[in-house]
Coordinates of C-alpha atoms in Angstrom, one line a residue:
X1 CA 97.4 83.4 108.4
X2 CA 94.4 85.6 108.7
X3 CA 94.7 89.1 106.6
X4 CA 93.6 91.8 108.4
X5 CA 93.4 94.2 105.6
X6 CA 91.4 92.5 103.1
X7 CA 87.3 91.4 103.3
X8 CA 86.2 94.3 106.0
X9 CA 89.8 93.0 108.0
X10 CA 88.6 88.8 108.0
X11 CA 90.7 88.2 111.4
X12 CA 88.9 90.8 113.0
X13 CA 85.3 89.2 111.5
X14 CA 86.8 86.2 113.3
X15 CA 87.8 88.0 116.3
X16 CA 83.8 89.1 116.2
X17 CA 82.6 85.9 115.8
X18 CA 84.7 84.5 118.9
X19 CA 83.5 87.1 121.0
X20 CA 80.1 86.8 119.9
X21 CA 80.9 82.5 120.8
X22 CA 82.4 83.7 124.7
X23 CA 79.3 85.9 125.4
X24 CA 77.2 83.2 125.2
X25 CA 79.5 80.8 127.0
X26 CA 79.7 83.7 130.1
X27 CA 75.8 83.9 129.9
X28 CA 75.4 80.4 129.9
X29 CA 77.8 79.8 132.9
X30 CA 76.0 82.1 135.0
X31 CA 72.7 81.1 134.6
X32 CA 74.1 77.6 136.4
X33 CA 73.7 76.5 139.9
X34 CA 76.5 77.2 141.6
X35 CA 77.3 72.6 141.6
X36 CA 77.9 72.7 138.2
X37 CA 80.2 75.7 137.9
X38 CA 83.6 73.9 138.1
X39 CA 82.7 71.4 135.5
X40 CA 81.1 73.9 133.6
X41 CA 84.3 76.3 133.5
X42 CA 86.9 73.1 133.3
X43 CA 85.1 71.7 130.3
X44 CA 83.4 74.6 128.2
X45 CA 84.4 78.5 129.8
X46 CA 87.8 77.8 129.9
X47 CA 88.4 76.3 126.0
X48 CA 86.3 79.2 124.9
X49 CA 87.8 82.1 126.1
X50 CA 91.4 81.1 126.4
X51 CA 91.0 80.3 122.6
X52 CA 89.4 83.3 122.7
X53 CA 92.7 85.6 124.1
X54 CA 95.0 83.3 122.3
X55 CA 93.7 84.7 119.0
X56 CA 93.4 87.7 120.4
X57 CA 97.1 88.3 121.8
X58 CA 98.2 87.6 117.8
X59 CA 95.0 89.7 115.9
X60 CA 97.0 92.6 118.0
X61 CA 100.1 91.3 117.5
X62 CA 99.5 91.2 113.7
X63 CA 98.3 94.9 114.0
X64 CA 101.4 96.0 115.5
X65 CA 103.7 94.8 112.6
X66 CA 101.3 96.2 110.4
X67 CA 101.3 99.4 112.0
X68 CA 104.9 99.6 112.1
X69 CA 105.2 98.8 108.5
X70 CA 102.8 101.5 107.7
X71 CA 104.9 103.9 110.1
X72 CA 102.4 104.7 112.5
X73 CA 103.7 106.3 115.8
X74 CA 101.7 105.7 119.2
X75 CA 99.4 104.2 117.5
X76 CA 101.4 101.3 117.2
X77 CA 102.9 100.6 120.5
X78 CA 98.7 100.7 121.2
X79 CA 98.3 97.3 119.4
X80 CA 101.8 96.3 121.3
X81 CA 99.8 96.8 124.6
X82 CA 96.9 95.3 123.7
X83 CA 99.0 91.7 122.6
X84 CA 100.4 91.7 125.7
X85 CA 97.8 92.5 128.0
X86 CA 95.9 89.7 126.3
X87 CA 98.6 87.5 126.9
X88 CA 98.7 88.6 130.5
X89 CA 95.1 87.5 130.6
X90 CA 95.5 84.0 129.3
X91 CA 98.4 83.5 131.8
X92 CA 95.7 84.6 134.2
X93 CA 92.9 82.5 132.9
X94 CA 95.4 79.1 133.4
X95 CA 96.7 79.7 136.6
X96 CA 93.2 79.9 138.1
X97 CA 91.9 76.7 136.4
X98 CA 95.2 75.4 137.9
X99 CA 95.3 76.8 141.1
X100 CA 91.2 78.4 142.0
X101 CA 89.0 75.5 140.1
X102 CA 87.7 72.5 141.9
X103 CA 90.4 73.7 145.0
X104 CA 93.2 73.5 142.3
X105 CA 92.9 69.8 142.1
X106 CA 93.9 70.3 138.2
X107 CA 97.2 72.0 139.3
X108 CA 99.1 71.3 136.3
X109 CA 96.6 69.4 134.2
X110 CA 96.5 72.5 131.9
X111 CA 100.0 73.8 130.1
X112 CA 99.3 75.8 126.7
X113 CA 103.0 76.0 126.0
X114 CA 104.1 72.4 125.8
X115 CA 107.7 72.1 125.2
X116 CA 107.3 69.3 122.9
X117 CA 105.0 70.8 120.4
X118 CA 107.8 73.1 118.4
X119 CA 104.6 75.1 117.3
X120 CA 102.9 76.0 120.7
X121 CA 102.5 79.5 120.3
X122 CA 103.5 81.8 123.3
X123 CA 103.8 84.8 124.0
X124 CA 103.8 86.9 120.5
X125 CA 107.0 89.3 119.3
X126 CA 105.8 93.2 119.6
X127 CA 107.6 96.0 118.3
X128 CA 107.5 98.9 120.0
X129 CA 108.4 102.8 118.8
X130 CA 110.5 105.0 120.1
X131 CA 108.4 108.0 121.5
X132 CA 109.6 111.2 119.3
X133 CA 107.8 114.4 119.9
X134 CA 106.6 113.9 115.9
X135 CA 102.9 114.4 114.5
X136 CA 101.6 113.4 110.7
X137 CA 99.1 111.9 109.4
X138 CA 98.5 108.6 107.7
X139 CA 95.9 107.1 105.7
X140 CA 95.8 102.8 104.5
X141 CA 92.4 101.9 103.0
X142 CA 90.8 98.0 102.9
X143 CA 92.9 95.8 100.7
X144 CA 96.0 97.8 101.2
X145 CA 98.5 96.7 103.5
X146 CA 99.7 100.5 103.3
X147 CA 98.5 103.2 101.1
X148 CA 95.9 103.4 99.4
X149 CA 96.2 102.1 95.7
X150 CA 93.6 99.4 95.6
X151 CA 90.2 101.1 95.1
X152 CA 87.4 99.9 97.4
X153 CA 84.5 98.2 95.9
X154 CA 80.8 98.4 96.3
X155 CA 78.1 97.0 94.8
X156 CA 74.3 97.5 94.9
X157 CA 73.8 94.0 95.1
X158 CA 76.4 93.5 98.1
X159 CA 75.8 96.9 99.9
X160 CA 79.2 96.6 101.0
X161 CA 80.8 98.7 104.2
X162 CA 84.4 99.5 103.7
X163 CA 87.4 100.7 106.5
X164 CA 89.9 103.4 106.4
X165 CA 92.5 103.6 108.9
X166 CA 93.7 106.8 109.8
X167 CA 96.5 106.9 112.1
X168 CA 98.8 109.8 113.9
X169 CA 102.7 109.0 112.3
X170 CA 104.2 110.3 115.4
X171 CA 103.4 111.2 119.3
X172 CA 101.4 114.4 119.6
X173 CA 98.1 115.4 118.3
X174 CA 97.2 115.8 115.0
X175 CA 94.1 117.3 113.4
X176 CA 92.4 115.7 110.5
X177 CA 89.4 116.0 108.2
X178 CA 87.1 113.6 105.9
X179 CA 85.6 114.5 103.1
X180 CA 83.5 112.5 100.2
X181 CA 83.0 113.8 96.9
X182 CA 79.4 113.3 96.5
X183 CA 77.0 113.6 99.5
X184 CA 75.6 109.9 99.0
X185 CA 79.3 108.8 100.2
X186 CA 78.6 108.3 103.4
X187 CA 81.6 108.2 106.2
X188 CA 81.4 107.0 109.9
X189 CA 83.7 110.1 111.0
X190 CA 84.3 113.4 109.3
X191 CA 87.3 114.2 111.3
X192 CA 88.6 115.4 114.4
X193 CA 92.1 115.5 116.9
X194 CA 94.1 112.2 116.7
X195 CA 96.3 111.2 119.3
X196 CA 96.9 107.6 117.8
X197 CA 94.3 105.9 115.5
X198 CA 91.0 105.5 114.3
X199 CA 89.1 103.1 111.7
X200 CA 86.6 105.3 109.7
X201 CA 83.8 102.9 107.6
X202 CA 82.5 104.2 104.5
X203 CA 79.2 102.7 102.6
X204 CA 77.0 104.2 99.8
X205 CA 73.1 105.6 100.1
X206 CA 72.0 103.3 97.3
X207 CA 69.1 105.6 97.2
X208 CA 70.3 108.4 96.6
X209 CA 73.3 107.4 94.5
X210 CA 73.2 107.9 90.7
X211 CA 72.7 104.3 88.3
X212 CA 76.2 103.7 86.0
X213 CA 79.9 102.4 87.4
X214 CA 81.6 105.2 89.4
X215 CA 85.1 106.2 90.2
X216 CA 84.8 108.7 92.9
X217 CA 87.5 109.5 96.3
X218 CA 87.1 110.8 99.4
X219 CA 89.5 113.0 100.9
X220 CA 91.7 112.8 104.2
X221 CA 93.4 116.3 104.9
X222 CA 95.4 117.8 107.7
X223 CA 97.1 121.0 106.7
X224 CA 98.2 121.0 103.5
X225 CA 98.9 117.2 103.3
X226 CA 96.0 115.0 101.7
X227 CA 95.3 111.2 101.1
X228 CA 92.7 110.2 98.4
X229 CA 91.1 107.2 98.8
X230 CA 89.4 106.0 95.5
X231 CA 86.2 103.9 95.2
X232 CA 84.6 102.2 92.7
X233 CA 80.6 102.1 92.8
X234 CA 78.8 99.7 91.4
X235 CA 75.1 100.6 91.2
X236 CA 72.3 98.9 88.9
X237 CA 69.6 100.6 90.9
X238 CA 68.7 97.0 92.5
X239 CA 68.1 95.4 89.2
X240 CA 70.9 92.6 90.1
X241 CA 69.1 92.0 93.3
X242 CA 65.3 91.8 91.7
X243 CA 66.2 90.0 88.7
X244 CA 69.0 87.5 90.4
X245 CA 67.6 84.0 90.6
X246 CA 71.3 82.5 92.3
X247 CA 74.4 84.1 93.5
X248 CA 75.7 87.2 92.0
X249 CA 78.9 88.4 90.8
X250 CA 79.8 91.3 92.7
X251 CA 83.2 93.1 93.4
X252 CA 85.4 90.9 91.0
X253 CA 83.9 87.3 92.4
X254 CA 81.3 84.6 93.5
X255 CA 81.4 83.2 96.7
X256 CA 79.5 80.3 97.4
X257 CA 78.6 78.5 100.6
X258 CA 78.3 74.4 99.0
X259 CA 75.5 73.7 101.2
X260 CA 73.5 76.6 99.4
X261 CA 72.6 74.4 96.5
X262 CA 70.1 75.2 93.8
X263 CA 69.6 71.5 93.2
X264 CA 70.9 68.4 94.3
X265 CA 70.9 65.4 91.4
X266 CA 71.0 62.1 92.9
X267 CA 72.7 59.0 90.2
X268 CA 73.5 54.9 90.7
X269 CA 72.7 55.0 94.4
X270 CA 74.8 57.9 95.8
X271 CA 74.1 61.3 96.7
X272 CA 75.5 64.8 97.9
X273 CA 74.4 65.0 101.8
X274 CA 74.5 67.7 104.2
X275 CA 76.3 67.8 107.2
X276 CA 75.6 70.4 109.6
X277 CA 78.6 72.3 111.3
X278 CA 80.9 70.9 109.7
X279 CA 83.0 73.2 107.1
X280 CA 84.1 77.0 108.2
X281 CA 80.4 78.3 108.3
X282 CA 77.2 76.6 109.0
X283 CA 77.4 73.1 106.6
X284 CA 79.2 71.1 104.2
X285 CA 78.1 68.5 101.7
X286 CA 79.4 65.4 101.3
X287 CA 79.2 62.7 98.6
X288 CA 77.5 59.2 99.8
X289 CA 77.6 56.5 100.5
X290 CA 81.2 56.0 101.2
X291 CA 81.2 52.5 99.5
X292 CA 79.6 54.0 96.0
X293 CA 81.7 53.1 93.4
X294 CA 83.7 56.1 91.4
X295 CA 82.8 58.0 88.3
X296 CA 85.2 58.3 85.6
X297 CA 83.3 59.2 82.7
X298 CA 80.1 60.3 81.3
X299 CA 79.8 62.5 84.3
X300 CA 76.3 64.2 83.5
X301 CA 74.5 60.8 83.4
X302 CA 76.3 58.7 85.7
X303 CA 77.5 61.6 88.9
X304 CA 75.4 63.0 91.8
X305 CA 75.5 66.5 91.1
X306 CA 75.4 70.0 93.0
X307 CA 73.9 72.9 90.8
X308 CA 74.2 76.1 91.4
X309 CA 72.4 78.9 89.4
X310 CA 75.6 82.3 89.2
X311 CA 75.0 85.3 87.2
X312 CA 78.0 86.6 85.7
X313 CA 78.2 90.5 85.0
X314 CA 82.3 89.6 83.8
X315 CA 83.3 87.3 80.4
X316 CA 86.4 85.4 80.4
X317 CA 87.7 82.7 81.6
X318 CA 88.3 82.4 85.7
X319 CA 90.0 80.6 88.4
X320 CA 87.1 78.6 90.6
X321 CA 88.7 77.1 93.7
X322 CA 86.9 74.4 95.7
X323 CA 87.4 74.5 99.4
X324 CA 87.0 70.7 100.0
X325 CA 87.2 69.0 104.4
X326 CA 90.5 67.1 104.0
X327 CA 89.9 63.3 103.7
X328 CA 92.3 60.3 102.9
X329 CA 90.9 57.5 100.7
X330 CA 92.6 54.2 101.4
X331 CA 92.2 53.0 97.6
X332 CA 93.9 56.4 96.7
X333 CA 92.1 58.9 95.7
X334 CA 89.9 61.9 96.4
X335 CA 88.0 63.6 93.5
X336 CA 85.5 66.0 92.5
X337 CA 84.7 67.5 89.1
X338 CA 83.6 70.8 87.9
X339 CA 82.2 72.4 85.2
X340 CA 79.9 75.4 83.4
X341 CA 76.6 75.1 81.9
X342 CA 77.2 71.8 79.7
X343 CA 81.0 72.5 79.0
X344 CA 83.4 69.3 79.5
X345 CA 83.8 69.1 83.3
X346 CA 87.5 69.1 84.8
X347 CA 88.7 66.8 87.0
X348 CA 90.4 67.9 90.6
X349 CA 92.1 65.3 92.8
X350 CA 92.4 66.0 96.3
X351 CA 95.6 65.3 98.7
X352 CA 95.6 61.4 98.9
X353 CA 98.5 60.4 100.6
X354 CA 100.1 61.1 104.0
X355 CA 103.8 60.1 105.0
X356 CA 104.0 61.8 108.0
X357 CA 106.3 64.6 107.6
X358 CA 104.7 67.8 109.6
X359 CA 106.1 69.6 106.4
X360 CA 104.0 67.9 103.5
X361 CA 100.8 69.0 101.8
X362 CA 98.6 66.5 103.6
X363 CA 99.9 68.1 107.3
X364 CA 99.4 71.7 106.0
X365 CA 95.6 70.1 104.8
X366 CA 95.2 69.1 108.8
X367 CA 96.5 72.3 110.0
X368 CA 94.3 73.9 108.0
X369 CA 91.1 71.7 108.2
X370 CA 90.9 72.5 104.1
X371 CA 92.5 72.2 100.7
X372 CA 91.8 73.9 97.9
X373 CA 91.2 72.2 94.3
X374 CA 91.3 75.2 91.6
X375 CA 90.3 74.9 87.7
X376 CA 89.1 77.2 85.5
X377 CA 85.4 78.2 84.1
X378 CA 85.1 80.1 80.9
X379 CA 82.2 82.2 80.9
X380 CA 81.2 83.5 76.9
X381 CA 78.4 86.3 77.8
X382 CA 76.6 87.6 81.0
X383 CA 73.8 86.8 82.3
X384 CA 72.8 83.4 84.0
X385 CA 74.8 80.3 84.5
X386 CA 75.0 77.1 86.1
X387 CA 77.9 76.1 87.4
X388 CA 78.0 71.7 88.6
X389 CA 79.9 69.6 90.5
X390 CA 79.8 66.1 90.2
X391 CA 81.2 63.5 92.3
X392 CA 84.1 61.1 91.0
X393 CA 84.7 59.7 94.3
X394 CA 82.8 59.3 97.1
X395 CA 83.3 60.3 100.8
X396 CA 84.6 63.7 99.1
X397 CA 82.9 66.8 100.9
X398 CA 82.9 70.3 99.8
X399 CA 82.6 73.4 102.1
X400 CA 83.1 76.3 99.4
X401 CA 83.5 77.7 96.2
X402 CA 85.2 81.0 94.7
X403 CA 85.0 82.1 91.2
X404 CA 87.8 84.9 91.1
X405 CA 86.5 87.0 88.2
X406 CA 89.7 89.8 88.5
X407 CA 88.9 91.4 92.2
X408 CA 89.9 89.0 94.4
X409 CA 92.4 90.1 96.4
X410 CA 96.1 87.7 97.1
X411 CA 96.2 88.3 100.8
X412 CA 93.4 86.6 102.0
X413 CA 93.5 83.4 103.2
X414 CA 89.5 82.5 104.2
X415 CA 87.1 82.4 101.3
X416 CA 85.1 85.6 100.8
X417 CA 82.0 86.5 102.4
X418 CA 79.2 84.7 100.5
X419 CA 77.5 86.5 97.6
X420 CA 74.3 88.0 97.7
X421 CA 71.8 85.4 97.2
X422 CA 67.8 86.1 97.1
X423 CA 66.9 83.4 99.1
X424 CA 70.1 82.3 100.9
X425 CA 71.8 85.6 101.4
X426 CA 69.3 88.2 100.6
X427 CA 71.3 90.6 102.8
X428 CA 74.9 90.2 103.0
X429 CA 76.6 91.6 105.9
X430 CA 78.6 93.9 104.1
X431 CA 81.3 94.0 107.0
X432 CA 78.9 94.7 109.9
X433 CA 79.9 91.8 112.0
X434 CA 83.5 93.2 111.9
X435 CA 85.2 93.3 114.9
X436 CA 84.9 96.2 117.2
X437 CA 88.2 96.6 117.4
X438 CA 90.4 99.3 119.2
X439 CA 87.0 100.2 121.1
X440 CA 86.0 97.0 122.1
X441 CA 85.9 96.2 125.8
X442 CA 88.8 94.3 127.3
X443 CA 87.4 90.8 129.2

């Protein structure tokens, strides 16, 4: 489900975010007397980090068809090894919570295969290559699942960091070199011997880089075969970032944590609410109370409304998906509305029936713990906008929104990373929590 080409590789920003999640757990468990330690490992250690290798074991596993697509060599039975040793690892983690916890009095208690759950995943399908005494070398940039077609973006308002994988085609060393076309490209790695594979980040000294819209490449060699990787560069000299009073387009969208509001508008009794942790971040909002009667009409005088303040560089008119926490309605209905400045806002109605079948769109809603409403916004000139929502029905909450002004890419499945925001996200990560990847340590 999770892309691990496109936003800075998003599975391995998850990957990242549960290791971050298991180093705390570890640290917490150790700082316990040595009564609790059982309880603590039964009920908290070991849900962590066996969630923790069974994502793992399929991030690698992903990697390897990806690498095999994109004909890599050793590197590729690499990412085979690391899906299985992971596996080997949550098969290790079970048995002593089975067998070692508590004197194995929970022998049993714990199976993460059940039979009866056709879905359980097990152990996950590798493809290995056939060592051939072969060396080339490859080159697949962010947002390409091979090649490098799709240009990456960066934005002075964003500061974005960007990947390129270079990889070894076949089995014996290969030597390779880097090389921007303007010194304020900056790379993480100008070259060296590859064996198997490397991830090389590239950002932009926005101090030194000149104002205007760039189209620039930098340049992977080895002998007389080269790979150009083209950027675009986006670079207002800060002004977007000093002069932005909400989000900011950047890179071909607006992302939008819902919780991030500019203002909330309370109407007849019922209000937009936060609620904290819920949603794929930190918050979600939610219209209440749950008994407030719906709006149909005359949504400006009569809704509770979110506002948030957007400025548009683009003109046209866009997709804007709302990523709203699945929620039946037992009168029928689930609805939100949307619209631009004071255009005529559009209606979206949310899954409201479930019959069920694994198969249907309110299961896929579960699976998922989302569904996404789209409309579209027209926007007529740049500059600042406000984009509303308004409840029609209450008990409706929203996690986040995505204005897709041409760069967003098909393959990914989670929302962007939020947009730059002065006071909410004055400094975006930019693909610095990405996963460590190839060189992280094994646990």
């Amino acid at each position: 489900m999770f892309s691990v080409v496109h936003h800075g590789d998003e599975a391995g920003r998850r990957m990242a975010a549960y290791d971050r999640l298991l180093e705390r757990a570890v640290t917490l468990g150790a700082e316990l007397p040595e009564a609790y330690l059982d309880a603590y490992y039964e009920l908290v250690q070991y849900p962590v980090h066996g969630a923790y290798l069974m994502n793992l074991k399929y991030y690698w596993a992903d990697r390897n068809a990806l690498a095999v697509r994109q004909g890599r060599g050793a590197g590729a039975n690499v990412l085979a090894d690391l899906a299985e040793t992971a596996h080997t690892q949550e098969a290790a983690l079970t048995k002593r919570y089975n067998t070692e916890i508590a004197g194995g009095k929970w022998d049993g208690y714990v199976n993460p295969y059940p039979s009866q759950i056709p879905k359980a995943p097990g152990r996950p399908a590798v493809t290995r290559i056939p060592r051939q005494e072969t060396s080339g070398l490859g080159v697949a940039s962010e947002g390409n699942e091979i090649g490098t077609q799709r240009p990456l973006a960066f934005s002075a308002a964003t500061r974005d960091r960007r990947f390129v994988d270079v990889f070894n085609t076949g089995f014996l060393a290969v030597d390779w070199a880097a090389e921007a076309e303007h010194p304020w490209v900056q790379l993480s790695a100008a070259g060296g011997t590859l064996t198997e594979q490397t991830r090389v980040w590239v950002e932009i000294d926005w101090a030194r880089a000149p104002e205007g819209t760039h189209e620039v490449t930098v340049a992977f060699t080895s002998g007389a075969l080269r790979f150009e990787v083209p950027l675009k560069v986006v670079n207002d000299g800060g002004r977007a970032r000093r002069r932005a009073r909400g989000f900011v387009e950047a890179n071909g969208y607006v992302s939008i944590d819902a919780v991030h509001t500019e203002r909330r508008v309370a109407r007849g009794r019922a209000r937009w609410r936060t609620v904290r942790s819920l949603g794929r971040r930190t918050a979600a909002v939610e219209a209440v109370p749950s008994t407030a009667a719906p709006i149909t009409a005359d949504f400006a005088a009569r809704a509770p409304e979110l506002r948030y303040r957007v400025r548009f560089e683009s003109t046209g008119t866009f997709p804007v998906t709302v990523f709203r926490l699945p929620s039946l309605d037992e009168r029928g209905a689930r609805r939100l509305a949307i619209a631009l400045d004071d255009r005529p806002p559009t209606v979206l109605s949310g899954q409201a029936v479930a019959t069920g079948n694994r198969g249907d769109a309110w299961a896929r809603n579960v699976e998922e713990g989302v569904e996404k409403l789209t409309a579209t916004v027209t926007v007529t000139a740049p500059g600042e906008h406000v984009l509303r929502v308004f409840m029609v029905d209450p008990g409706i909450a929203v996690d986040q929104i995505v204005v897709d002004t041409g760069g967003l890419p098909a393959g990914a499945y989670l929302a962007p990373p939020e947009s730059y925001h002065p006071v909410f996200n004055p400094e975006p990560d930019a693909g610095t929590d990405a996963w460590p990847g190839l060189d992280a340590p094994s646990r």
